[in-house]
Short mmCIF file of C-alpha atoms in Angstrom, two decimals:
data_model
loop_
_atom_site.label_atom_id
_atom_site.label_comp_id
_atom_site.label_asym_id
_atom_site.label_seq_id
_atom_site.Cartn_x
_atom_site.Cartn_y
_atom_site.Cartn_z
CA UNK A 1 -71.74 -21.67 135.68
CA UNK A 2 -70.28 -18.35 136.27
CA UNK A 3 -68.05 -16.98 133.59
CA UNK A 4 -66.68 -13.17 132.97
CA UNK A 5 -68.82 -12.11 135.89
CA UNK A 6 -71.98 -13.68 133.80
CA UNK A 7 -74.37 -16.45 134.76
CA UNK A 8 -74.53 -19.38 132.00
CA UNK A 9 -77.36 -22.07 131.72
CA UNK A 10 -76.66 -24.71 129.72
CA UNK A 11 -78.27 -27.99 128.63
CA UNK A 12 -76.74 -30.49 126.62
CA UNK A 13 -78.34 -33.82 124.27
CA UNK A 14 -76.74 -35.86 122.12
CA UNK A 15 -73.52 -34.98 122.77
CA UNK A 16 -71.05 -38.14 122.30
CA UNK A 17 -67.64 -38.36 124.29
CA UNK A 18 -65.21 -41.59 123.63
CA UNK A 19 -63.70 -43.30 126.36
CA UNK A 20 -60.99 -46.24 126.68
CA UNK A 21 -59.63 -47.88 129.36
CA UNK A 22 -56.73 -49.36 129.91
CA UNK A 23 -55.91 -51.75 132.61
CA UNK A 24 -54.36 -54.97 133.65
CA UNK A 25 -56.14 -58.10 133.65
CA UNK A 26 -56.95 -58.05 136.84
CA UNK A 27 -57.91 -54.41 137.64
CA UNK A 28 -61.53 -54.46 139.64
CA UNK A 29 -63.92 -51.76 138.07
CA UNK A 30 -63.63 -49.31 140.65
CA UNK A 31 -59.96 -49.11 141.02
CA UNK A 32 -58.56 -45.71 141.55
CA UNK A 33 -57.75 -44.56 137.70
CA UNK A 34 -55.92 -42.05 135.77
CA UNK A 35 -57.87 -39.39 133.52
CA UNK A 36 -56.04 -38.74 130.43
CA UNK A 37 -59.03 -36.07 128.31
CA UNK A 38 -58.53 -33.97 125.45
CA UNK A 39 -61.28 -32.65 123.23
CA UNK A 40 -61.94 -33.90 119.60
CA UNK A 41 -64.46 -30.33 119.15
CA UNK A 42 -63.00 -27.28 116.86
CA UNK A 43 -65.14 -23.74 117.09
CA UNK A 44 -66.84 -22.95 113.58
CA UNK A 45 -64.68 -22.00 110.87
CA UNK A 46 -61.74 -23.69 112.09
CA UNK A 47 -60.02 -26.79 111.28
CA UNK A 48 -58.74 -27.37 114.64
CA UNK A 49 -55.70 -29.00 114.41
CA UNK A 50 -53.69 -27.96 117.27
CA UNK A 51 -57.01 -26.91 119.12
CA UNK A 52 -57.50 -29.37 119.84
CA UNK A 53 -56.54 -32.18 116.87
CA UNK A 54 -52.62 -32.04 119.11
CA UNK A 55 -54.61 -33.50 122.01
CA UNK A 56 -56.53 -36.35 120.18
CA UNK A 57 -53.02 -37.51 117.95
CA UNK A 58 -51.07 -37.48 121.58
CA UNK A 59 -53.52 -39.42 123.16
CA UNK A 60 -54.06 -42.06 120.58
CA UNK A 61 -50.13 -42.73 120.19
CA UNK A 62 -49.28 -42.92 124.18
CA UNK A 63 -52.04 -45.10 124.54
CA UNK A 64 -50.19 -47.20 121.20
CA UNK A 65 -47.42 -47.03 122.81
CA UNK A 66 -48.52 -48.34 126.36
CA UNK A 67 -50.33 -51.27 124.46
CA UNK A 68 -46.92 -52.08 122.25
CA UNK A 69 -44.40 -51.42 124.52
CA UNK A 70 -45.23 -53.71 127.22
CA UNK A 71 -45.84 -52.12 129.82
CA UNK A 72 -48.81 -52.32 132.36
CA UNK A 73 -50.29 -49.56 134.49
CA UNK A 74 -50.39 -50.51 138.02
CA UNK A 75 -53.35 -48.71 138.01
CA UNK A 76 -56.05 -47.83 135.37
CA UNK A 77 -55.67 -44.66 132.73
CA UNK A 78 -58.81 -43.65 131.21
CA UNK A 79 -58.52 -41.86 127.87
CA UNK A 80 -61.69 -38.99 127.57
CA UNK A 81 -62.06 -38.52 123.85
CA UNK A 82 -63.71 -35.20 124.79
CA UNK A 83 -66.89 -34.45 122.16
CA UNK A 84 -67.83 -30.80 123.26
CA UNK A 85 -65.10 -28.89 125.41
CA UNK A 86 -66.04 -25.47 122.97
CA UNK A 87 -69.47 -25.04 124.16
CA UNK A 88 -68.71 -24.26 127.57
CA UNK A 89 -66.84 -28.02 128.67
CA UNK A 90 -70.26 -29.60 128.21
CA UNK A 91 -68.00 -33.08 127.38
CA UNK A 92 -66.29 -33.30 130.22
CA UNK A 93 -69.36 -32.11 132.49
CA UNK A 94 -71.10 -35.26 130.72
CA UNK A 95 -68.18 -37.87 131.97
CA UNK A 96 -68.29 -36.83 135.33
CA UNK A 97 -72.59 -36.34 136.19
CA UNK A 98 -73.26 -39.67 133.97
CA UNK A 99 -70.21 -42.00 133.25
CA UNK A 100 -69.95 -45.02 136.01
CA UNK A 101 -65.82 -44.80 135.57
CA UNK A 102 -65.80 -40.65 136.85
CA UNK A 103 -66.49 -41.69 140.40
CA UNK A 104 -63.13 -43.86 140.11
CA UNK A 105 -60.70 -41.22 139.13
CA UNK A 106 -58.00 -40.04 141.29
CA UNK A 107 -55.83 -37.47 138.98
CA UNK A 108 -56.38 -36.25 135.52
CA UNK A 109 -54.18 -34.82 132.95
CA UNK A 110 -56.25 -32.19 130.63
CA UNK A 111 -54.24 -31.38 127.70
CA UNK A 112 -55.02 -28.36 125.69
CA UNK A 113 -53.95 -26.11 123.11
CA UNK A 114 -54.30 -22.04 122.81
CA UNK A 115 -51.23 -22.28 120.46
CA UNK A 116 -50.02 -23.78 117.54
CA UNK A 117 -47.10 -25.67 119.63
CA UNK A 118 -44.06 -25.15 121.53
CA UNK A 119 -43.46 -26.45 125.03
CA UNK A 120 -46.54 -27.30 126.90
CA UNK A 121 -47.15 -24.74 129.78
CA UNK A 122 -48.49 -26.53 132.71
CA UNK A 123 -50.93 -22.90 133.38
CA UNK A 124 -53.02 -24.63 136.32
CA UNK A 125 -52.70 -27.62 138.98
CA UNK A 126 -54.08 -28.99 142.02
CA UNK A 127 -56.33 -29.02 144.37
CA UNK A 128 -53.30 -30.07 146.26
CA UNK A 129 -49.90 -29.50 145.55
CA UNK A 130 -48.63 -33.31 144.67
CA UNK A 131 -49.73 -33.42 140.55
CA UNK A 132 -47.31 -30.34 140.42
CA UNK A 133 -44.20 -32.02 142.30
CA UNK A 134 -44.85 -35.20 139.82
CA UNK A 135 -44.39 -32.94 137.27
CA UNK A 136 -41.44 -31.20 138.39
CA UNK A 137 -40.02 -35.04 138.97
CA UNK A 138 -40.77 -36.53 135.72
CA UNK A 139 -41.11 -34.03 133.13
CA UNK A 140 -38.62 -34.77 130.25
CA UNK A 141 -39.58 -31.18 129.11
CA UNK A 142 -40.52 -29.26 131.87
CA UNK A 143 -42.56 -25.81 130.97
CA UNK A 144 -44.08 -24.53 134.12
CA UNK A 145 -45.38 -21.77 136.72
CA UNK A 146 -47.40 -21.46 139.69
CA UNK A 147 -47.55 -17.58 138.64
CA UNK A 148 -49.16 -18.43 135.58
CA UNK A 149 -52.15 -20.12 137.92
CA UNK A 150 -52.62 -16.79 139.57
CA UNK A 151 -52.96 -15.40 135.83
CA UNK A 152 -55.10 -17.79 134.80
CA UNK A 153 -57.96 -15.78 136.03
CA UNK A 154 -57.67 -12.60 134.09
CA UNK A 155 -58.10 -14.81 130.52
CA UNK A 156 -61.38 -14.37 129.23
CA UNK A 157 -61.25 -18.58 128.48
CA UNK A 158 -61.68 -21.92 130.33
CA UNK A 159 -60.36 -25.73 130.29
CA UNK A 160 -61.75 -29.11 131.34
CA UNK A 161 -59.73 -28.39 134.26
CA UNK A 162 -62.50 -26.20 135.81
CA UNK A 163 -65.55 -29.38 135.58
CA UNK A 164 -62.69 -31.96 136.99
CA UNK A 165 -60.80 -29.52 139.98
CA UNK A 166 -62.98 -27.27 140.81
CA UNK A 167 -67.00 -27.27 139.52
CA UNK A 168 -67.97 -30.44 139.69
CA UNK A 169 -65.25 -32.32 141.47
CA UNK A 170 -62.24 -31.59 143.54
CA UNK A 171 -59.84 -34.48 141.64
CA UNK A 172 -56.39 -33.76 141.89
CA UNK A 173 -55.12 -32.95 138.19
CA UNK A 174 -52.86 -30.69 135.94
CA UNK A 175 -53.94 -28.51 133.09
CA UNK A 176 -50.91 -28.53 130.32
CA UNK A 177 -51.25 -26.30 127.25
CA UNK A 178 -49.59 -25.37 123.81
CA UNK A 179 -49.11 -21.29 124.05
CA UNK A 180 -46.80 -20.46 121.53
CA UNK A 181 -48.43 -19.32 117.94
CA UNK A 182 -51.60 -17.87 119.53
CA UNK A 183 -52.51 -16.19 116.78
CA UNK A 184 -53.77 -19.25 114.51
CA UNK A 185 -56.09 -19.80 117.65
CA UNK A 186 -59.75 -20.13 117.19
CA UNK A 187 -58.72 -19.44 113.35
CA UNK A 188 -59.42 -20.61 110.17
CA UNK A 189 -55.28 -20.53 110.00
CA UNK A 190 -55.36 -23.76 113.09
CA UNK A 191 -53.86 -26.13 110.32
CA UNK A 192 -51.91 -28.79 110.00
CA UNK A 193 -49.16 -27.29 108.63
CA UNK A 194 -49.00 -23.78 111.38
CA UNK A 195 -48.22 -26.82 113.82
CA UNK A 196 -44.92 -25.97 115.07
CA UNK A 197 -42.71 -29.10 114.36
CA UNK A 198 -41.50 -31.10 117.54
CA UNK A 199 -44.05 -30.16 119.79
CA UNK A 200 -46.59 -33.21 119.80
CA UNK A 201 -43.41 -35.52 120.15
CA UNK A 202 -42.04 -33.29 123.40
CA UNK A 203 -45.40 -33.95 124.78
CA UNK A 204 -46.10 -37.22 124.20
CA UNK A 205 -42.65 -38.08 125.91
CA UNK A 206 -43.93 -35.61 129.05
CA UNK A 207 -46.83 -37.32 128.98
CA UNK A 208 -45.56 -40.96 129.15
CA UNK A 209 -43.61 -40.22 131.62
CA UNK A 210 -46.28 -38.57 133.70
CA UNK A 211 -48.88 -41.42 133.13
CA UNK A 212 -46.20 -43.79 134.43
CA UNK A 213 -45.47 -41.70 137.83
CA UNK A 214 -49.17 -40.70 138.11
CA UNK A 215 -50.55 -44.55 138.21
CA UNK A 216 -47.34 -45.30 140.44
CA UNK A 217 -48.12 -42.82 143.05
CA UNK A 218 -50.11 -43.87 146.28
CA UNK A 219 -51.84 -40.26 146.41
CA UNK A 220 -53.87 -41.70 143.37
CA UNK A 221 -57.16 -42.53 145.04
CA UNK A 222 -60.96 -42.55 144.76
CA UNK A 223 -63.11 -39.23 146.26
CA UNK A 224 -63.34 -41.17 149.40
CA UNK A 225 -60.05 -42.28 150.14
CA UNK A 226 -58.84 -38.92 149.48
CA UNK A 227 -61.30 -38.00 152.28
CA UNK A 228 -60.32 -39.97 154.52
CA UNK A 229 -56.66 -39.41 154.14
CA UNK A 230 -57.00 -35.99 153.78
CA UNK A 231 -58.72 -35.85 157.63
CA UNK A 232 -56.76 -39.07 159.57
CA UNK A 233 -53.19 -37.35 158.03
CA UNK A 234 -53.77 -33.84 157.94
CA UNK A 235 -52.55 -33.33 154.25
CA UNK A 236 -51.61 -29.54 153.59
CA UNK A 237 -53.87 -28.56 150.54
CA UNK A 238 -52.14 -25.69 149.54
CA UNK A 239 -50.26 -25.36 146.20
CA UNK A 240 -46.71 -25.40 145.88
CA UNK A 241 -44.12 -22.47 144.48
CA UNK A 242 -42.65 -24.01 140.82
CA UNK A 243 -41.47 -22.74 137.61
CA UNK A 244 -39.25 -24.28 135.25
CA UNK A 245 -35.50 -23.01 133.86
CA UNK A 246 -35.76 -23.01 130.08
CA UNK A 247 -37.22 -26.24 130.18
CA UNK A 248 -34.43 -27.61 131.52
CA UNK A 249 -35.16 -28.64 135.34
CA UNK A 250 -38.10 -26.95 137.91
CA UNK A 251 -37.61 -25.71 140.86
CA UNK A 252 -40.13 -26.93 143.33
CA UNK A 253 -40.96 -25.79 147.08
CA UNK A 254 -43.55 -26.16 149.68
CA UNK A 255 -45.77 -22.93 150.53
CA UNK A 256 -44.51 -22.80 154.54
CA UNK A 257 -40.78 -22.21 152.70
CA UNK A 258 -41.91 -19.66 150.12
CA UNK A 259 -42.91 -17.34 153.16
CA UNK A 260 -39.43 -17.90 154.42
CA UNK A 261 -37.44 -17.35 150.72
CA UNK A 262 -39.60 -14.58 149.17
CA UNK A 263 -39.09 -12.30 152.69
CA UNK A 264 -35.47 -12.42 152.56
CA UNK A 265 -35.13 -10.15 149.67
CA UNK A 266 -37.56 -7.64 151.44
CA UNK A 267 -35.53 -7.93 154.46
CA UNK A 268 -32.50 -7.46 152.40
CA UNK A 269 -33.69 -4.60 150.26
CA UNK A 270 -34.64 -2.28 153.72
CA UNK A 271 -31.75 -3.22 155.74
CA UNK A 272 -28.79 -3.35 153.52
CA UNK A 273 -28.73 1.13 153.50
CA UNK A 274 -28.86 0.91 157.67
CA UNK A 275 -26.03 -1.90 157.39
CA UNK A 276 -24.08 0.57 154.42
CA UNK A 277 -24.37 3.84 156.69
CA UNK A 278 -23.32 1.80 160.34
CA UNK A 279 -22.32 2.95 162.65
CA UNK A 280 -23.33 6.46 161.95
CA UNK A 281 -26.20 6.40 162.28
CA UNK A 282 -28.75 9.48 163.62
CA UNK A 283 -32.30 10.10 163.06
CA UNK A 284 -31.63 12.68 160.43
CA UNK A 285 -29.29 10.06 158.33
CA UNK A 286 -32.55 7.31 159.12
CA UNK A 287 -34.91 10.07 157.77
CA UNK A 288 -32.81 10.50 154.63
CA UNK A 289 -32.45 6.37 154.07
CA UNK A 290 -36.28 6.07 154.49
CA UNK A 291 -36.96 8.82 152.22
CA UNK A 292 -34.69 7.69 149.30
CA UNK A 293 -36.23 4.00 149.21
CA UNK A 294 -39.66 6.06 149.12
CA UNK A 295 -38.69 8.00 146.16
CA UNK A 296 -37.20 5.12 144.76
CA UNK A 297 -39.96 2.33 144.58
CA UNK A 298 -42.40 5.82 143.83
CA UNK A 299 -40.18 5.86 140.57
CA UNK A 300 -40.09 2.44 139.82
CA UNK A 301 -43.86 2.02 140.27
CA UNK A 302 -44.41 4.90 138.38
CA UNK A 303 -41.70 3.41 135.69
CA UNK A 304 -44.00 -0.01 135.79
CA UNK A 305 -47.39 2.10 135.28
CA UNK A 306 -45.64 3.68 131.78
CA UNK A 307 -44.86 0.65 131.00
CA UNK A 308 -48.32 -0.37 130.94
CA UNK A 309 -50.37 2.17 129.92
CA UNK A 310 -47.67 4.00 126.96
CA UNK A 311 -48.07 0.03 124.99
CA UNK A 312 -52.07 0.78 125.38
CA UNK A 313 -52.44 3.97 124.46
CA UNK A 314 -50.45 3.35 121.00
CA UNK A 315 -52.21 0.40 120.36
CA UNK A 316 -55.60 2.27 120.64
CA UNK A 317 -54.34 5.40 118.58
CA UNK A 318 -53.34 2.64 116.20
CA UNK A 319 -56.99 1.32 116.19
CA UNK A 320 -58.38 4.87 115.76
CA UNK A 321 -56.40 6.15 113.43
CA UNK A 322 -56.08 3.48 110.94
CA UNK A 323 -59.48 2.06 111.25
CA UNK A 324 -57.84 -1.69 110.99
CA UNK A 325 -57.79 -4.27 114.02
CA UNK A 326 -55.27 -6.65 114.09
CA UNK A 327 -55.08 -9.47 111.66
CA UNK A 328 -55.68 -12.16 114.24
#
């Protein structure tokens, strides 16, 4: 794989993943399934308990709770005990080139943690824009934004997400994340009691709900089907505009209307001086309009540049001066 601009070779043996499956009675073996995976794996030195010990407890109670409560998928949910996500998603690259149940799924849910709790950030999603408007339906808790996808990028880090939506497969899946206490990540400080209190029980009531409306939905299906459907319906594969208002609703819309809503304010911002100086207007009043909204966005790019570099350079004189890096 490629990652940070660098070529990686990897090999794995004896690596053990542990899956479940649960289904109804009469469920045939290659029924279009649900991926629920989270990684049981800590790096070195670290006890790992939100990292990903908050995946593993989440999964192990919704899938207690959908044996206990009743209720039966409609269609299968697979539960990908994940044995070696730290070295490189080796785990989850294992499921899908060996295990006979990977050519069966038709949406995941990869949960992760780069935090020690908090909302879960839904940070990625897709191919495809439906996982994201099932979030934006059913999330009790809703934490996310289609920005943060674009972002994604710059981190110098990966998920499962990668092996199931992009590397290896093209499933149809969101990536949902713990970001707040980043600073016990990848630390020996990951413990059980930095977890900040609440968050496994917002996301395992996100997550039931999403399991629910994910084995409900007729866009779950197999590699082929989505093939097919994909070509004799002309499905739109482009991701949807989202992001969530302090968790309390998302706002959700297509791509085709983003190009219509994000040019108003454009539109708005170069007209509204013509519209202020009508209806006298002459080319030298024009002239003088144009140049003030130069010099204006000149200062406020300028003003987002400080911004930017005046945090850096103090935190490198820091570094220089006192000889100390940060704690974490």
């Amino acid at each position: 794989m490629m990652f940070l601009r660098h070529r990686v070779t990897l090999g794995y043996r004896n690596h053990k993943n542990i899956v479940m499956r649960i289904s109804s009675n009469v469920s045939e073996e290659d029924e279009p399934s649900l991926l629920v995976n989270g990684h049981f794996d800590s790096p070195l030195g670290s006890p790992g308990a939100a990292d990903c010990g908050s995946c593993v407890a989440s999964m192990l109670e919704l899938s207690r709770l959908m044996l206990e409560s009743g209720w039966i998928p409609p269609r299968p949910v697979i539960f990908l005990f994940n044995g070696a996500e730290e070295l490189f998603l080796l785990g989850s690259h294992g499921f899908m080139k060996t295990h006979k149940w990977s050519s069966t799924v038709g949406a995941f849910i990869n949960i992760e943690a780069s935090g020690s709790g908090g909302a879960d950030l839904v940070c990625q999603s897709g191919p495809g824009s439906w996982p994201s408007r099932i979030y934006a339906q059913t999330a009790k808790y809703p934490m996310a934004n289609s920005v943060a996808q674009d972002m994604f990028g710059i981190i110098p880090g990966d998920t499962d997400y990668r092996i199931f939506a992009e590397d290896v497969a093209k499933i149809p899946g969101l990536d949902i994340i713990f970001v707040l206490g980043g600073y016990f990540y990848h630390t020996s400080y990951d413990t059980l009691e930095n977890l900040l209190p609440g968050s496994i029980q917002a996301r395992g009531e996100n997550l039931f709900n999403l399991v629910k409306a994910f084995t409900n939905s007729p866009m779950l299906l197999k590699e082929s089907e989505r093939s097919n459907k994909a070509v004799n319906e002309g499905i739109d594969d482009l991701r949807a505009i989202f992001f969530d208002y302090l968790t309390w609703f998302m706002i959700f819309y297509p791509r085709d209307v983003s190009l219509i809503i994000h040019s108003l304010p454009v539109a708005i911002f170069l007209l509204t001086p013509l519209f202020l100086s009508f209806p006298n207007i002459t080319m030298i009043s024009l002239f003088r309009t144009v140049l003030d909204l130069a010099r204006g966005m000149l200062l406020h790019a300028f003003g987002v540049i400080l911004a930017i570099v005046v945090p850096a350079m103090t935190a490198g004189l820091r570094l220089l001066f006192t000889k100390n890096a940060m704690n974490w």
